[in-house]
Short mmCIF file of C-alpha atoms in Angstrom, two decimals:
data_model
loop_
_atom_site.label_atom_id
_atom_site.label_comp_id
_atom_site.label_asym_id
_atom_site.label_seq_id
_atom_site.Cartn_x
_atom_site.Cartn_y
_atom_site.Cartn_z
CA MET A 409 57.14 1.75 -50.37
CA ASN A 410 57.52 3.33 -47.24
CA SER A 411 55.34 5.95 -48.53
CA THR A 412 52.71 2.74 -48.54
CA ARG A 413 52.81 0.86 -45.96
CA SER A 414 52.80 4.61 -43.54
CA LEU A 415 49.04 5.74 -45.35
CA LEU A 416 48.03 1.80 -44.77
CA VAL A 417 48.11 1.95 -40.73
CA LYS A 418 46.52 6.77 -40.92
CA TRP A 419 44.07 4.31 -42.77
CA VAL A 420 43.70 1.82 -39.47
CA LEU A 421 44.05 4.20 -36.63
CA GLY A 422 41.48 6.19 -38.29
CA LEU A 423 39.20 3.44 -38.68
CA LEU A 424 39.54 1.95 -35.17
CA SER A 425 39.35 5.33 -34.01
CA LEU A 426 36.16 5.72 -35.39
CA VAL A 427 35.05 2.62 -34.88
CA LEU A 428 35.52 2.94 -30.97
CA LEU A 429 33.95 6.27 -31.01
CA THR A 430 30.86 5.42 -32.84
CA TYR A 431 30.60 2.61 -30.05
CA ALA A 432 30.86 4.82 -26.88
CA LEU A 433 28.12 7.15 -28.39
CA ALA A 434 26.32 3.50 -28.52
CA VAL A 435 27.77 2.99 -24.98
CA THR A 436 26.59 6.51 -23.51
CA ALA A 437 23.45 6.43 -25.38
CA LEU A 438 21.11 2.89 -25.36
CA GLY A 439 23.64 2.90 -21.41
CA ALA A 440 24.18 -1.09 -19.78
CA GLY A 441 22.37 -2.60 -23.04
CA ALA A 442 25.32 -1.68 -25.20
CA VAL A 443 27.63 -3.49 -22.84
CA PRO A 444 28.27 -7.49 -24.33
CA GLY A 445 27.56 -9.53 -21.13
CA ARG A 446 25.06 -8.29 -18.27
CA SER A 447 25.63 -5.63 -16.29
CA GLY A 448 25.18 -5.26 -12.76
CA ALA A 449 21.75 -4.19 -12.74
CA GLU A 450 21.01 -6.21 -15.17
CA GLN A 451 22.62 -9.28 -13.36
CA ARG A 452 20.62 -8.38 -10.16
CA ALA A 453 17.43 -7.26 -12.38
CA VAL A 454 17.77 -11.46 -13.73
CA ALA A 455 18.13 -12.34 -9.83
CA TYR A 456 14.66 -10.73 -9.22
CA SER A 457 13.04 -12.65 -12.01
CA GLN A 458 14.60 -15.81 -10.69
CA LEU A 459 13.10 -14.81 -7.31
CA ASN A 460 9.96 -14.39 -8.26
CA ARG A 461 9.71 -18.29 -10.17
CA ASP A 462 12.16 -19.48 -7.96
CA VAL A 463 9.55 -18.04 -4.53
CA SER A 464 6.55 -18.91 -6.20
CA ARG A 465 7.07 -22.66 -7.14
CA ALA A 466 8.33 -22.72 -3.51
CA MET A 467 4.79 -21.16 -1.81
CA THR A 468 2.26 -22.61 -4.72
CA ASP A 469 4.17 -26.86 -3.25
CA PHE A 470 4.93 -25.53 0.55
CA LEU A 471 0.91 -24.53 0.50
CA SER A 472 -0.55 -27.54 -1.68
CA MET A 473 -1.02 -30.90 -0.13
CA ASP A 474 -2.48 -34.50 -1.43
CA TYR A 475 -2.74 -37.02 2.10
CA THR A 476 -2.68 -39.40 -1.12
CA ARG A 477 0.60 -38.03 -2.65
CA PHE A 478 2.08 -37.51 0.68
CA ASP A 479 5.92 -38.19 0.00
CA GLU A 480 5.56 -36.40 -3.13
CA VAL A 481 4.33 -33.69 -1.43
CA VAL A 482 7.01 -33.64 0.61
CA ARG A 483 10.21 -33.90 -1.41
CA ARG A 484 8.51 -31.36 -3.37
CA VAL A 485 9.12 -28.67 -0.41
CA ARG A 486 12.26 -30.08 0.60
CA GLN A 487 13.72 -29.21 -2.52
CA GLN A 488 13.31 -26.46 -2.24
CA ALA A 489 14.60 -25.51 0.80
CA THR A 490 18.02 -25.17 3.56
CA GLY A 491 19.64 -23.81 5.74
CA PRO A 492 17.03 -23.93 9.01
CA PHE A 493 13.87 -24.16 6.43
CA ALA A 494 15.15 -27.70 5.43
CA LYS A 495 15.66 -28.42 9.46
CA GLU A 496 12.51 -27.25 10.92
CA TYR A 497 10.30 -29.31 7.76
CA ALA A 498 12.20 -32.26 8.18
CA ALA A 499 11.76 -32.10 12.12
CA ASN A 500 7.88 -31.69 11.56
CA VAL A 501 7.57 -33.70 8.23
CA GLY A 502 5.78 -37.10 11.29
CA ASP A 503 3.69 -34.74 12.51
CA LEU A 504 2.46 -33.37 9.11
CA GLU A 505 2.27 -36.66 7.72
CA ALA A 506 0.24 -37.83 10.43
CA THR A 507 -2.05 -34.51 10.59
CA ALA A 508 -2.90 -34.95 6.99
CA THR A 509 -3.32 -38.49 7.44
CA ARG A 510 -5.68 -38.59 9.83
CA SER A 511 -8.47 -35.45 8.33
CA ARG A 512 -7.42 -36.37 4.86
CA ALA A 513 -6.29 -33.05 3.26
CA ARG A 514 -5.79 -32.28 0.82
CA ALA A 515 -5.05 -27.88 0.68
CA THR A 516 -4.63 -25.97 -2.94
CA GLY A 517 -1.73 -23.39 -2.76
CA ARG A 518 -2.23 -20.03 -5.15
CA VAL A 519 0.54 -16.96 -4.57
CA ARG A 520 -0.91 -13.63 -5.05
CA SER A 521 1.62 -11.18 -4.77
CA ILE A 522 5.04 -11.53 -4.26
CA GLY A 523 7.15 -8.01 -3.37
CA ILE A 524 10.99 -8.18 -2.80
CA GLY A 525 12.73 -6.77 0.34
CA GLU A 526 16.51 -6.29 0.62
CA VAL A 527 19.09 -8.61 -1.70
CA ASP A 528 22.25 -9.05 -0.79
CA GLY A 529 23.53 -11.05 -3.38
CA ALA A 530 22.92 -14.67 -2.98
CA ALA A 531 20.72 -13.81 0.76
CA ALA A 532 16.81 -11.75 -0.19
CA THR A 533 14.28 -10.97 1.84
CA VAL A 534 10.45 -11.61 -0.54
CA TYR A 535 7.13 -10.73 1.22
CA VAL A 536 4.14 -13.09 -0.36
CA ALA A 537 0.98 -12.34 -0.27
CA ALA A 538 -0.63 -16.77 -0.56
CA ASP A 539 -4.23 -17.94 -1.13
CA SER A 540 -4.62 -21.18 -0.15
CA VAL A 541 -7.73 -23.90 -0.64
CA VAL A 542 -7.99 -27.03 2.25
CA ALA A 543 -10.57 -29.66 2.11
CA ASN A 544 -10.26 -31.92 5.15
CA THR A 545 -12.28 -33.86 7.04
CA SER A 546 -13.36 -31.02 9.94
CA THR A 547 -14.62 -28.93 6.50
CA VAL A 548 -17.21 -31.47 5.18
CA GLY A 549 -20.16 -29.85 5.95
CA VAL A 550 -19.08 -25.94 4.87
CA LYS A 551 -21.25 -23.89 2.85
CA LYS A 552 -19.90 -22.17 0.34
CA THR A 553 -19.99 -18.19 0.64
CA ALA A 554 -19.13 -15.01 -1.48
CA GLY A 555 -15.53 -14.54 0.23
CA CYS A 556 -15.16 -18.56 -0.05
CA PRO A 557 -17.30 -20.20 -3.15
CA TYR A 558 -16.13 -23.55 -2.60
CA SER A 559 -18.27 -26.14 -1.00
CA GLY A 560 -16.72 -28.85 1.68
CA LYS A 561 -14.26 -26.12 1.84
CA VAL A 562 -12.46 -23.33 4.24
CA CYS A 563 -9.98 -20.66 2.68
CA ARG A 564 -7.12 -19.29 4.17
CA GLN A 565 -5.07 -15.98 3.71
CA TYR A 566 -1.75 -15.85 4.90
CA ARG A 567 1.08 -13.18 4.56
CA PHE A 568 4.59 -14.04 4.82
CA LYS A 569 8.02 -12.83 5.01
CA LEU A 570 10.85 -15.46 3.55
CA SER A 571 14.71 -15.25 3.57
CA MET A 572 15.84 -16.74 0.93
CA HIS A 573 19.66 -18.12 -0.49
CA ARG A 574 21.27 -18.94 -3.45
CA LEU A 575 22.29 -22.17 -4.42
CA GLY A 576 23.86 -23.48 -7.50
CA GLY A 577 21.68 -21.39 -9.19
CA GLN A 578 17.87 -21.86 -7.40
CA TRP A 579 16.47 -19.47 -5.38
CA LYS A 580 15.63 -21.57 -1.62
CA ILE A 581 13.55 -20.59 0.89
CA ALA A 582 15.77 -20.64 4.16
CA GLY A 583 14.01 -19.00 6.55
CA LEU A 584 9.88 -18.75 6.42
CA GLU A 585 7.64 -16.50 9.13
CA LEU A 586 3.67 -15.89 9.05
CA VAL A 587 3.66 -12.17 9.63
CA SER A 588 0.28 -12.49 11.32
CA MET B 1192 60.74 15.58 -49.73
CA ARG B 1193 61.73 16.82 -46.08
CA GLY B 1194 58.27 18.79 -45.83
CA PRO B 1195 56.16 15.39 -46.33
CA ALA B 1196 58.18 13.21 -44.20
CA VAL B 1197 57.76 15.98 -40.92
CA GLY B 1198 54.00 15.98 -42.62
CA GLY B 1199 53.41 12.62 -42.25
CA ARG B 1200 54.69 12.25 -38.72
CA ALA B 1201 52.70 14.60 -37.81
CA GLY B 1202 49.89 13.24 -39.29
CA LEU B 1203 50.75 9.71 -37.38
CA ARG B 1204 51.46 11.74 -33.78
CA LEU B 1205 47.69 13.00 -34.26
CA LEU B 1206 45.85 9.72 -35.47
CA LEU B 1207 47.23 7.76 -32.71
CA GLY B 1208 46.10 10.40 -29.90
CA LEU B 1209 43.31 10.35 -31.53
CA LEU B 1210 43.57 6.45 -31.15
CA ALA B 1211 44.66 6.90 -27.43
CA ALA B 1212 41.23 8.81 -26.74
CA SER B 1213 39.17 6.53 -27.77
CA VAL B 1214 40.44 3.72 -26.60
CA ALA B 1215 39.08 6.73 -22.78
CA ALA B 1216 35.86 7.71 -24.26
CA VAL B 1217 34.92 4.01 -24.68
CA THR B 1218 36.30 2.99 -21.22
CA PHE B 1219 34.17 5.92 -19.67
CA ALA B 1220 31.08 5.54 -21.27
CA VAL B 1221 31.93 1.61 -20.19
CA VAL B 1222 32.34 2.19 -16.91
CA ARG B 1223 29.30 4.57 -16.73
CA ALA B 1224 27.14 2.40 -17.51
CA ASN B 1225 28.22 0.07 -15.65
CA ALA B 1226 27.90 1.22 -12.29
CA ASP B 1227 24.23 2.62 -13.57
CA GLY B 1228 21.68 1.22 -11.67
CA THR B 1229 19.12 1.03 -14.79
CA ALA B 1230 19.54 -2.49 -16.33
CA PRO B 1231 18.60 -1.96 -19.90
CA ASP B 1232 14.08 -3.36 -19.45
CA GLY B 1233 14.29 -0.39 -17.09
CA THR B 1234 14.36 -1.54 -13.26
CA LEU B 1235 15.92 0.76 -11.38
CA THR B 1236 18.89 -1.87 -9.32
CA SER B 1237 20.62 0.45 -6.65
CA PRO B 1238 19.06 0.26 -3.02
CA ALA B 1239 19.24 3.72 -2.70
CA ASP B 1240 16.78 3.59 -5.54
CA ARG B 1241 14.32 0.47 -3.58
CA THR B 1242 14.58 1.92 -0.55
CA SER B 1243 13.64 5.32 -1.81
CA ALA B 1244 10.56 3.54 -3.73
CA MET B 1245 9.86 1.11 -0.15
CA HIS B 1246 10.29 4.62 1.37
CA ARG B 1247 7.36 6.66 -0.31
CA LEU B 1248 5.11 3.50 -0.84
CA ALA B 1249 4.41 2.88 2.86
CA ARG B 1250 4.18 6.55 3.82
CA VAL B 1251 1.51 7.52 0.81
CA THR B 1252 -0.18 4.37 2.00
CA ALA B 1253 0.20 4.29 5.42
CA LYS B 1254 -1.93 7.86 4.96
CA ALA B 1255 -4.46 7.09 2.13
CA LEU B 1256 -5.65 3.69 3.85
CA SER B 1257 -6.60 6.15 7.08
CA TYR B 1258 -9.05 8.97 8.46
CA ARG B 1259 -10.49 10.40 12.03
CA ALA B 1260 -14.31 11.35 12.14
CA GLY B 1261 -13.12 15.08 13.69
CA THR B 1262 -10.91 15.36 10.13
CA PHE B 1263 -12.39 13.33 7.97
CA GLU B 1264 -13.26 15.55 5.08
CA ALA B 1265 -9.26 17.39 5.75
CA ASP B 1266 -8.15 13.60 5.83
CA ILE B 1267 -9.36 12.42 2.64
CA ASP B 1268 -8.57 14.95 0.63
CA ALA B 1269 -5.22 15.38 1.57
CA SER B 1270 -5.22 11.75 0.47
CA GLY B 1271 -6.60 12.65 -2.68
CA ALA B 1272 -4.09 15.05 -3.24
CA MET B 1273 -1.46 11.91 -3.44
CA MET B 1274 -3.43 10.06 -6.11
CA THR B 1275 -3.87 10.94 -9.73
CA GLY B 1276 -7.38 11.56 -11.68
CA ARG B 1277 -8.99 8.77 -11.39
CA MET B 1278 -7.79 7.73 -8.42
CA ARG B 1279 -8.88 9.91 -7.14
CA ALA B 1280 -12.12 9.83 -8.37
CA GLU B 1281 -12.51 6.36 -7.27
CA TYR B 1282 -11.20 6.86 -3.50
CA LEU B 1283 -13.80 10.12 -2.64
CA ALA B 1284 -16.80 7.63 -4.64
CA ALA B 1285 -15.43 4.96 -1.99
CA LEU B 1286 -15.92 7.39 0.89
CA GLN B 1287 -17.95 9.66 0.55
CA PRO B 1288 -21.23 7.51 1.07
CA VAL B 1289 -19.38 6.11 4.13
CA LYS B 1290 -18.94 9.46 5.78
CA ALA B 1291 -22.29 9.87 7.84
CA ASP B 1292 -20.73 7.05 9.41
CA VAL B 1293 -17.72 8.07 10.74
CA VAL B 1294 -18.85 11.20 12.09
CA HIS B 1295 -22.24 9.57 13.54
CA ASN B 1296 -20.41 6.92 15.74
CA GLY B 1297 -17.13 8.24 16.17
CA ILE B 1298 -14.72 6.01 14.00
CA THR B 1299 -11.03 6.25 13.74
CA LEU B 1300 -9.16 3.75 11.89
CA LYS B 1301 -5.94 3.77 11.36
CA ALA B 1302 -3.48 2.25 9.02
CA THR B 1303 0.30 0.87 9.72
CA VAL B 1304 2.53 -0.90 7.33
CA VAL B 1305 4.09 -3.47 8.76
CA GLU B 1306 6.33 -4.25 5.39
CA THR B 1307 6.96 -3.32 2.65
CA SER B 1308 8.07 -4.75 -0.66
CA LEU B 1309 9.28 -4.16 -4.24
CA ILE B 1310 7.02 -5.80 -7.03
CA THR B 1311 8.49 -3.60 -10.43
CA GLN B 1312 10.42 -0.30 -10.43
CA THR B 1313 11.23 2.60 -12.94
CA ASP B 1314 12.07 5.44 -13.31
CA ARG B 1315 8.10 6.11 -13.84
CA THR B 1316 6.23 3.49 -12.25
CA ILE B 1317 6.74 2.29 -8.56
CA ARG B 1318 4.93 -0.99 -8.17
CA GLY B 1319 5.29 -3.22 -4.15
CA LEU B 1320 3.76 -5.86 -1.78
CA LEU B 1321 2.57 -4.18 1.10
CA PHE B 1322 1.49 -5.52 4.96
CA VAL B 1323 -1.36 -3.12 6.83
CA ASP B 1324 -2.47 -3.60 9.27
CA ARG B 1325 -5.82 -1.61 9.94
CA VAL B 1326 -6.95 -1.05 13.68
CA THR B 1327 -10.66 0.31 13.45
CA THR B 1328 -12.58 1.96 17.29
CA SER B 1329 -15.13 3.91 17.86
CA THR B 1330 -15.94 6.28 20.67
CA GLY B 1331 -19.56 4.19 21.18
CA SER B 1332 -17.18 1.07 21.76
CA ALA B 1333 -14.25 -0.09 23.68
CA LYS B 1334 -13.17 -2.90 20.71
CA GLU B 1335 -11.07 -1.95 18.44
CA ARG B 1336 -10.99 -4.25 15.76
CA VAL B 1337 -8.00 -5.47 13.18
CA ASP B 1338 -7.41 -5.62 9.76
CA ASN B 1339 -5.10 -7.58 8.38
CA SER B 1340 -4.32 -6.90 4.94
CA ARG B 1341 -2.08 -7.53 1.52
CA VAL B 1342 -1.80 -4.21 -0.12
CA VAL B 1343 -0.85 -4.26 -3.48
CA VAL B 1344 -0.23 -0.30 -4.35
CA THR B 1345 1.15 1.70 -7.77
CA MET B 1346 2.97 4.67 -8.08
CA LEU B 1347 3.40 6.80 -11.65
CA LYS B 1348 5.63 9.70 -12.04
CA GLN B 1349 3.28 12.50 -12.91
CA GLY B 1350 6.35 15.90 -13.64
CA ASP B 1351 8.02 15.82 -9.95
CA ARG B 1352 5.67 13.84 -8.94
CA TRP B 1353 4.72 10.30 -7.64
CA LEU B 1354 1.05 9.56 -7.26
CA ILE B 1355 -0.72 7.02 -6.65
CA SER B 1356 -2.42 5.53 -9.22
CA LYS B 1357 -3.91 2.03 -8.36
CA MET B 1358 -4.65 -0.30 -4.49
CA ASP B 1359 -5.94 -2.57 -4.55
CA ALA B 1360 -6.74 -4.13 -0.90
CA PHE B 1361 -7.21 -8.30 -0.82
#
């Protein structure tokens, strides 16, 4: 009986060792991908991806305008703003509405490229190359060109530096400046 | 009866030792894998790798987008040496036609990278978004022209060298 139990224990120990050694070899060969859960590198890569997605959406909304749906435009931007940028934007909404309504402004924003600078936990510095096509009362007679193939509109190009903060799983704009 | 009993205990001790070594091997492998800055998709995420890549992008971009009338040939040759064959051919094809104008008018183009950021980075590829200011001066004019551009630069690792494989200014 003792002999049978001893043999069983040895089999279990041997099998367990074999499984563990195989797993160690797999982790060595495949890296963090073979480890359950997310490694630090994987978490950072996922954060970069979320950052790209959130910045693209926030900047497209920020650069877009439709004076007939002004409240909706502002609501979308404010949902994606925090900190100093949120305060600054809120403080300027009145002037923005007056200008947009008076000039019957419409604009379509387009993010051309996003690059990530420093990332420190829930804070990141991001650079954005973006364009917008703007139509308002002062662009009515504008003729299309090779550089801006839209009659009655003007094309603008921007270089932005953003401070992004992650809050509740979403990256929001905390600071925005034009790099001129 | 005594022989087999001692052998059994020795075998058990051996197996326990093997199990302990296996646990240590797994622990070491997992800790090392988690400390590695490479994500499963190949993205390099360590601050040191990212900083190094951004410095490399800024250095080669500023050089590739600058030249002086007096050293035009040497400048574009040096820049071409930092590029893959295909990129070098495109670069030289774009710049050789302006050589006469550059030399005749004493044109200097100086590019300064004002901001650098990364779009993607693996151990074989770097792609970055750079904000570049280019100042053009000429001997015939006191005025300088400033062009603020956005440039996406891709670099590939060939052997032990990083080379520019694509450059889009827009």
